[in-house]
PDB file of C-alpha atoms in Angstrom:
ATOM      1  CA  UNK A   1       2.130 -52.836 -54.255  1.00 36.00           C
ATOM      2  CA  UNK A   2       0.212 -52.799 -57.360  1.00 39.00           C
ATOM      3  CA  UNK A   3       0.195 -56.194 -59.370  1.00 44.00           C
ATOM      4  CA  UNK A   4       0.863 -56.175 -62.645  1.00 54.00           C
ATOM      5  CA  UNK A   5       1.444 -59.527 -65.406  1.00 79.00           C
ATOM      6  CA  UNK A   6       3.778 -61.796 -64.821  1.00 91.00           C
ATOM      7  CA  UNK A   7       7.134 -60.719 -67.316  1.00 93.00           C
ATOM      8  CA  UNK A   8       9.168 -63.775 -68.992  1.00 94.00           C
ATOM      9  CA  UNK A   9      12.602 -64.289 -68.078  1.00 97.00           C
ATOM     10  CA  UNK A  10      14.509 -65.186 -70.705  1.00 97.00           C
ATOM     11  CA  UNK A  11      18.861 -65.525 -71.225  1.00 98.00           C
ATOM     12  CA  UNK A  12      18.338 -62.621 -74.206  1.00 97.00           C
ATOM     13  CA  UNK A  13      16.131 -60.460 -73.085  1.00 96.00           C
ATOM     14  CA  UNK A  14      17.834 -60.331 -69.253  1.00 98.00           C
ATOM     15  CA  UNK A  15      21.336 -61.756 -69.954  1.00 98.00           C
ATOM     16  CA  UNK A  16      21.061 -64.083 -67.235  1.00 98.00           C
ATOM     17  CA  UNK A  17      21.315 -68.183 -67.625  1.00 98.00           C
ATOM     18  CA  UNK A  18      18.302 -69.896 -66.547  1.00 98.00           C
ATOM     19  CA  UNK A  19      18.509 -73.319 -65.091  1.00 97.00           C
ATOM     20  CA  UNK A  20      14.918 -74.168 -63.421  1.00 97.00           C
ATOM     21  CA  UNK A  21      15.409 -76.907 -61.504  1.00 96.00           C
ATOM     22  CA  UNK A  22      11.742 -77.997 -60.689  1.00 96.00           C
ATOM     23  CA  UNK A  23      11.341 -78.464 -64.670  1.00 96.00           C
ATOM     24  CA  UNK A  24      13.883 -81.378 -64.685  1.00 96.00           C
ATOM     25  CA  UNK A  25      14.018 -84.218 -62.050  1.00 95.00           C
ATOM     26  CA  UNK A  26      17.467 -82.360 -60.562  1.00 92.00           C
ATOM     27  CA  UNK A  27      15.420 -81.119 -57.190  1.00 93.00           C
ATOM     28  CA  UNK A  28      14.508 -82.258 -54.228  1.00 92.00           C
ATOM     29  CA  UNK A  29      11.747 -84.317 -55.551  1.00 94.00           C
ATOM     30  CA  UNK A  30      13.305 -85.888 -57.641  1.00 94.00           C
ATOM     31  CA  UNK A  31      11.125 -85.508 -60.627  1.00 95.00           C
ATOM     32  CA  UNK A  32       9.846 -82.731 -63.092  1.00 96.00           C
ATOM     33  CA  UNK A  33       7.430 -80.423 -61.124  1.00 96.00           C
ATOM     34  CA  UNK A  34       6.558 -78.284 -64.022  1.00 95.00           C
ATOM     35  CA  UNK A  35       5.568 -79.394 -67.366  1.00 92.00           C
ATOM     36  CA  UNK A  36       6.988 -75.962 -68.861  1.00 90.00           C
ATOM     37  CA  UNK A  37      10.089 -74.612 -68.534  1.00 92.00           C
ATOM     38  CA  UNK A  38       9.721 -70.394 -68.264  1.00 93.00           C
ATOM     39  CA  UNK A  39      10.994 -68.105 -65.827  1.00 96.00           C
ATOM     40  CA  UNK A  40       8.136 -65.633 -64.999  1.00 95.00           C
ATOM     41  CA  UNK A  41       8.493 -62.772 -62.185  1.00 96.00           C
ATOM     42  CA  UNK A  42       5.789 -60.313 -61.540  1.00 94.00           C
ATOM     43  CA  UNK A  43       6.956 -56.789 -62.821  1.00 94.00           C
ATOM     44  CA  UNK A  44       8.428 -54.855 -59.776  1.00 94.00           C
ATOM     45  CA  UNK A  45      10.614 -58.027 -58.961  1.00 97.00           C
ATOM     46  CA  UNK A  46      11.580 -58.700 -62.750  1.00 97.00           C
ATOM     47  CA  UNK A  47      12.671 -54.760 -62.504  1.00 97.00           C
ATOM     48  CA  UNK A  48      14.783 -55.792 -59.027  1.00 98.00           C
ATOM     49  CA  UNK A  49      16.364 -58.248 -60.926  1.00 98.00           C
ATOM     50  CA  UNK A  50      17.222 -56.482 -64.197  1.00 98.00           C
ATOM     51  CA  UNK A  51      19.012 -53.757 -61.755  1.00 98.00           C
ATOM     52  CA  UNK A  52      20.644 -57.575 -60.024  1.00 98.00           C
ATOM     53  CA  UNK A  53      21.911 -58.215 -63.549  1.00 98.00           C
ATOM     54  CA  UNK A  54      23.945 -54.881 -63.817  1.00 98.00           C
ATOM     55  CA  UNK A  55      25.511 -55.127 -60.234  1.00 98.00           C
ATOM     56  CA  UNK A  56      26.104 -58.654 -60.860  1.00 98.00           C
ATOM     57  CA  UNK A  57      28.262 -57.318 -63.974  1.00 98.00           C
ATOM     58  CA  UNK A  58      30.050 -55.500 -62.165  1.00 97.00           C
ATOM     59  CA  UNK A  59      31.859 -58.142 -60.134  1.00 96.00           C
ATOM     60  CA  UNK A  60      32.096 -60.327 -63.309  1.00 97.00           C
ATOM     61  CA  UNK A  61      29.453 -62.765 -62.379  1.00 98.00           C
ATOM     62  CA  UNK A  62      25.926 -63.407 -63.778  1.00 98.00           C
ATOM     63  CA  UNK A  63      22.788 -64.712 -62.349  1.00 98.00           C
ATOM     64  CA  UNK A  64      21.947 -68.290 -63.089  1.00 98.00           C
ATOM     65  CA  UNK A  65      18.194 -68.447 -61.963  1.00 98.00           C
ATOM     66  CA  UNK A  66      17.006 -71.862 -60.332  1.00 98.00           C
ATOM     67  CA  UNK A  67      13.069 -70.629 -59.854  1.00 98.00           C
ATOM     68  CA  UNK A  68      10.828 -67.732 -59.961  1.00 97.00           C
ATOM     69  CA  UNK A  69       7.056 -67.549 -60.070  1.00 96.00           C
ATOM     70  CA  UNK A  70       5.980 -71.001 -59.030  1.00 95.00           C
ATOM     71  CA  UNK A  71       2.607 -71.689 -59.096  1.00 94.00           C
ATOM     72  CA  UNK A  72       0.567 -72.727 -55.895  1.00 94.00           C
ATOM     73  CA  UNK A  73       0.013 -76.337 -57.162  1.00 94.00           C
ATOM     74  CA  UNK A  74       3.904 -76.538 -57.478  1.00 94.00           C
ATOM     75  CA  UNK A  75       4.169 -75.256 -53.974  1.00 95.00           C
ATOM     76  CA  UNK A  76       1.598 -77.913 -52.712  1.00 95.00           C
ATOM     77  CA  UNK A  77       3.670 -80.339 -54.043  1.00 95.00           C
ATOM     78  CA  UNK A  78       7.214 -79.252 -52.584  1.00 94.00           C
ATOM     79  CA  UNK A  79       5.369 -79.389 -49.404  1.00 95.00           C
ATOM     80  CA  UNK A  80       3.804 -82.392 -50.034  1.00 95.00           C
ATOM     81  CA  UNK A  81       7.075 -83.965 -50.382  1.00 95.00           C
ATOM     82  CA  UNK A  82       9.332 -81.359 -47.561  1.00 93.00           C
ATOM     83  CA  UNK A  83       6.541 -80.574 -45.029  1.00 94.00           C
ATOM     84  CA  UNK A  84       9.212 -78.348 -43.151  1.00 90.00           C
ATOM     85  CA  UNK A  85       7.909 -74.415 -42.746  1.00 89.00           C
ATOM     86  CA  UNK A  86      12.046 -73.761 -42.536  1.00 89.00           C
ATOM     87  CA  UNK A  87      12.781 -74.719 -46.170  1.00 90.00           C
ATOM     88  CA  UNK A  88       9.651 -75.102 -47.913  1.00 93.00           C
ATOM     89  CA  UNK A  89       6.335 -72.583 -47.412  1.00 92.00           C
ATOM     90  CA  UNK A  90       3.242 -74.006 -46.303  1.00 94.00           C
ATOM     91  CA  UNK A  91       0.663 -73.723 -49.168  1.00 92.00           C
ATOM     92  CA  UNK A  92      -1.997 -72.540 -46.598  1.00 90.00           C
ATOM     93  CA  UNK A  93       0.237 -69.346 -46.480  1.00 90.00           C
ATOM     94  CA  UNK A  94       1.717 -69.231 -50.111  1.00 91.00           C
ATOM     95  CA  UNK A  95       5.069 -68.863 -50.971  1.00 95.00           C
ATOM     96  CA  UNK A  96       5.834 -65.641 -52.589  1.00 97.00           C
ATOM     97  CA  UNK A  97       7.082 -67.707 -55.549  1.00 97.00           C
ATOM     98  CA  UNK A  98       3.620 -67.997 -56.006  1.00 95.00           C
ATOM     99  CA  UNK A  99       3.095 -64.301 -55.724  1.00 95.00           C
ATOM    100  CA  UNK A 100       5.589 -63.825 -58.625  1.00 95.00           C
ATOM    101  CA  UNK A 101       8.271 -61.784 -56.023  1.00 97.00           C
ATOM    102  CA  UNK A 102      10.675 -64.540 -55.386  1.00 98.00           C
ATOM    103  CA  UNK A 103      13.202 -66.051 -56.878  1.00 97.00           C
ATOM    104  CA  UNK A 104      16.043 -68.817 -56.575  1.00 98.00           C
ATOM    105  CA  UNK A 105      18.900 -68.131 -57.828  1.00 98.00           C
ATOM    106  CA  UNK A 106      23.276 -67.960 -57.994  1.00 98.00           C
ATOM    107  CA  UNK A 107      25.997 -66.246 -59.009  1.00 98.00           C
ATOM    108  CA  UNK A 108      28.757 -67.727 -62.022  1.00 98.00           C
ATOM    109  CA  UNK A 109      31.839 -66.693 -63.068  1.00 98.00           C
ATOM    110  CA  UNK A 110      32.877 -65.558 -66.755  1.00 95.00           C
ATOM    111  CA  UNK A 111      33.467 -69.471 -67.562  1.00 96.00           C
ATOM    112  CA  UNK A 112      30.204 -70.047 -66.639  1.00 96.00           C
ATOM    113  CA  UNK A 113      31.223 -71.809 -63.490  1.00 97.00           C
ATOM    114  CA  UNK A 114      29.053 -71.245 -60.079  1.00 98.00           C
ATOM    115  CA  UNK A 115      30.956 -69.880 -57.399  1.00 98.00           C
ATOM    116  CA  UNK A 116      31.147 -72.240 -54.435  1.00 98.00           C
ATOM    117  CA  UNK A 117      28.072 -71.483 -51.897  1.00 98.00           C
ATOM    118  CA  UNK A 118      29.134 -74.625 -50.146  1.00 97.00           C
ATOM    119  CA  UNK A 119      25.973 -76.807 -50.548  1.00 97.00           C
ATOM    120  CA  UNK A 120      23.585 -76.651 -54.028  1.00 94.00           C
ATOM    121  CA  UNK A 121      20.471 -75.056 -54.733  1.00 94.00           C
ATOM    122  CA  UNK A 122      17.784 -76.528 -52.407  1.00 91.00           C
ATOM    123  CA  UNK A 123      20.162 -78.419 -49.882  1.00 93.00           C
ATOM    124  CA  UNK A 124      17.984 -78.327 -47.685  1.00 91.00           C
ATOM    125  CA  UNK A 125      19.796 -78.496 -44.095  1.00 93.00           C
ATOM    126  CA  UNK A 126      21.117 -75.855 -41.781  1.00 94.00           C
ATOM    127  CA  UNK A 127      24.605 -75.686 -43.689  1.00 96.00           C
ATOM    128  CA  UNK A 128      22.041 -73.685 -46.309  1.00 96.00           C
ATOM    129  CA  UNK A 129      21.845 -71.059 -43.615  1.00 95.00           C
ATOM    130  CA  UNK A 130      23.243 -67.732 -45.057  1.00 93.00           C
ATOM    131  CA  UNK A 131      25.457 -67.504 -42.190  1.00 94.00           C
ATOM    132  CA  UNK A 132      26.069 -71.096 -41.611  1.00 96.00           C
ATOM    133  CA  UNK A 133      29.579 -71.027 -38.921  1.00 94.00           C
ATOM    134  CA  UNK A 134      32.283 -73.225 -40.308  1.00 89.00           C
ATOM    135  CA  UNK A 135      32.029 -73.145 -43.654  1.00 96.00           C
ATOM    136  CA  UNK A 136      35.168 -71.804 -45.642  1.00 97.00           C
ATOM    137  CA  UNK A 137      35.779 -67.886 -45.905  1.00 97.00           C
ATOM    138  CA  UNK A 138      35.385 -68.535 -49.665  1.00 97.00           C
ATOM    139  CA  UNK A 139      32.068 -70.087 -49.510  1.00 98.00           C
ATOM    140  CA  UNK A 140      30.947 -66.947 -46.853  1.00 97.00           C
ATOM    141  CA  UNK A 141      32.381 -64.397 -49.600  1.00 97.00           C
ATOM    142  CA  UNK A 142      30.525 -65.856 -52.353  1.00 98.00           C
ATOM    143  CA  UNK A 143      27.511 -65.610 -50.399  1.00 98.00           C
ATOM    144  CA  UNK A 144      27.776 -62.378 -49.633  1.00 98.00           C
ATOM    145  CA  UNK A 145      28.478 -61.228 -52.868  1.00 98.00           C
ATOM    146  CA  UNK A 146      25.553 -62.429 -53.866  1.00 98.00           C
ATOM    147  CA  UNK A 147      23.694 -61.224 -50.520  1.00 98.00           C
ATOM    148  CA  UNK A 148      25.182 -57.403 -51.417  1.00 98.00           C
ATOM    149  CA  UNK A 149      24.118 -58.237 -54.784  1.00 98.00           C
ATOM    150  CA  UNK A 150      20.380 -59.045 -54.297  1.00 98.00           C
ATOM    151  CA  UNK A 151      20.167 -56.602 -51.327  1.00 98.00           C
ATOM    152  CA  UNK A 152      21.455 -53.504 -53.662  1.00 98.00           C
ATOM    153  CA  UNK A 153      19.002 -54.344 -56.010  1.00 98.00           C
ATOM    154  CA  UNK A 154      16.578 -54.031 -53.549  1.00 98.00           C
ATOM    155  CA  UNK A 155      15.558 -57.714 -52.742  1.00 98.00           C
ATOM    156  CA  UNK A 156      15.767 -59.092 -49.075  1.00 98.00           C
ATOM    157  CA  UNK A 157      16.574 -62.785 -47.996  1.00 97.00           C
ATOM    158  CA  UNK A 158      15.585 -65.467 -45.788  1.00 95.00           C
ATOM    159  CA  UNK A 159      18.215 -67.037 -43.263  1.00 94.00           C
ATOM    160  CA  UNK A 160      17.695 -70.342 -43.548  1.00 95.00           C
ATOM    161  CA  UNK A 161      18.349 -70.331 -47.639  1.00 96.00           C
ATOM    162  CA  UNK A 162      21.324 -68.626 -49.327  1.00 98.00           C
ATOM    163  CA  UNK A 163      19.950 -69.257 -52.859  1.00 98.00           C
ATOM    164  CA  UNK A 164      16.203 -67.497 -52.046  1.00 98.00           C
ATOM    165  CA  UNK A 165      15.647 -63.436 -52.436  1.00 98.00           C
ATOM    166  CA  UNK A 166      12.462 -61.807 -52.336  1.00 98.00           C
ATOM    167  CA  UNK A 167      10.472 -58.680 -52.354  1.00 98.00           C
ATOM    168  CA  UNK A 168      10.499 -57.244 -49.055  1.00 97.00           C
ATOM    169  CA  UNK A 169       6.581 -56.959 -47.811  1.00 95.00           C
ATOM    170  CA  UNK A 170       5.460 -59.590 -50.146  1.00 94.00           C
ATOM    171  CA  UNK A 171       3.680 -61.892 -48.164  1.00 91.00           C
ATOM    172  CA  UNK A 172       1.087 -58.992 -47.145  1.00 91.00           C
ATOM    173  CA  UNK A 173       0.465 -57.059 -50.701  1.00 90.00           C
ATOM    174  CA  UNK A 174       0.250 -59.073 -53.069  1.00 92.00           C
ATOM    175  CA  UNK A 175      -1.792 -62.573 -53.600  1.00 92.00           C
ATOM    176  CA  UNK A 176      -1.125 -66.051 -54.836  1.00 92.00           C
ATOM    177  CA  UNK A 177      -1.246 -66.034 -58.646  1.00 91.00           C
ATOM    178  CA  UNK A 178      -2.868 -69.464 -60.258  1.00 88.00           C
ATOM    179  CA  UNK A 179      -0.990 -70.849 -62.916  1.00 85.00           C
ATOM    180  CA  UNK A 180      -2.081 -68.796 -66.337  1.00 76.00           C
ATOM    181  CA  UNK A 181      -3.634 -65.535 -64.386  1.00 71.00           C
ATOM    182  CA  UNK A 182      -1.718 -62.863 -65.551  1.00 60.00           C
ATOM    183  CA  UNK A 183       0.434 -64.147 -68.344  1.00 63.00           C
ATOM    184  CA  UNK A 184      -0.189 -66.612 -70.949  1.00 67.00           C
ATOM    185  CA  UNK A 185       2.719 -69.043 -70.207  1.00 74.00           C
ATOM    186  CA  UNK A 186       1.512 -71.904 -67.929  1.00 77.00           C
ATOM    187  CA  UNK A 187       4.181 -74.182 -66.300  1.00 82.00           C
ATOM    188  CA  UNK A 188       1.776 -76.568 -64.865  1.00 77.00           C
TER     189      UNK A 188
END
C-alpha cells in the first residue's frame, strides 16, 4: 500500500455526521483526548468510506463517524487508561487509527437517530462483540447492516468491537503517522 496525506473528513464534503468522541469528555476517559476536532483518514480508506457513504444510502442510513486517524500519543493514552489488547491497541504495536486506515463509526436513520447496536460506541465489554449471543434480533440486524455495509466497501472488522472497521493488511503496510506528518491539521 502506498501512503499518501491524510484527507479531512468533513459532513459536506462526505455527507456523513461526524461526532468524535475523544474530542469531548463523552469516552471512555472521560475527558477531551484531542485538542482538535477533525476527522482525517489516509486516502485509500477515505476512498473505502466515500464508497460506505453510497451503500449506506442505499438502506436510508448515514455514517455518523466516532474516530478516524488518531494519533499515537492519543493511542498511548487510551491505553494508558484501558491497558486491555482486546479493546484498546497496545502503542508498542500501533493502532491502525494511527496509521490513518481505521475508523469508528455507526449507522443513523433519516431522523438522525442511531440504530440500536445494543451497547454505545466504546462499551467496552464482551456484549461489544459483533456477534455477541443474546442480544435482540434487532440489535444483530443493525449490526450487520452495518457489517455488510463496511465489508462491501471493502473494509474488514474486528470481533470484539462492532463500531471499529479497518483496512484489511494494515497493520503490515503502512506505519504509524505522528500527529501533523502528512496533513496540516493536528488534533493533539
Amino acid at each position: 500500500m502506498r501512503i499518501d496525506s491524510l484527507v479531512h473528513i468533513t459532513p459536506q464534503t462526505h455527507g456523513v455526521e461526524i461526532d468524535l468522541a475523544y474530542a469531548t469528555a463523552d469516552n471512555i476517559t472521560g475527558k477531551p483526548i484531542y485538542r482538535q476536532a477533525h476527522c482525517l483518514l489516509l486516502a485509500q480508506a477515505e476512498a473505502a468510506l466515500r464508497r460506505a457513504v453510497d451503500i449506506a444510502a442505499q438502506s436510508g442510513c448515514t455514517l455518523r463517524i466516532f474516530d478516524a486517524y488518531r494519533p499515537p500519543g492519543a493511542q498511548q493514552a487510551l491505553w494508558d487508561f484501558l491497558p486491555d489488547a482486546r479493546y484498546v491497541a497496545d502503542p508498542r504495536q500501533g493502532s491502525n487509527h494511527s496509521r490513518g486506515a481505521a475508523l469508528d463509526l455507526t449507522l443513523i436513520d433519516a431522523d438522525g437517530q442511531a440504530l440500536d447496536m445494543g451497547t454505545g460506541f466504546d462499551d467496552m465489554t464482551l456484549a461489544s462483540a459483533h456477534f455477541h449471543a443474546g442480544l435482540p434480533q434487532a440489535v444483530q440486524r443493525n449490526r450487520l447492516l452495518l457489517l455488510g455495509i463496511m465489508h462491501a466497501a471493502g473494509f474488514t472488522h474486528i470481533a470484539s468491537e462492532w463500531w471499529h472497521y479497518e483496512l484489511p493488511g494494515s497493520r503490515d503496510a503502512l506505519p504509524l503517522i505522528e500527529d501533523g506528518a502528512g496533513h496540516t491539521l493536528r488534533l493533539m
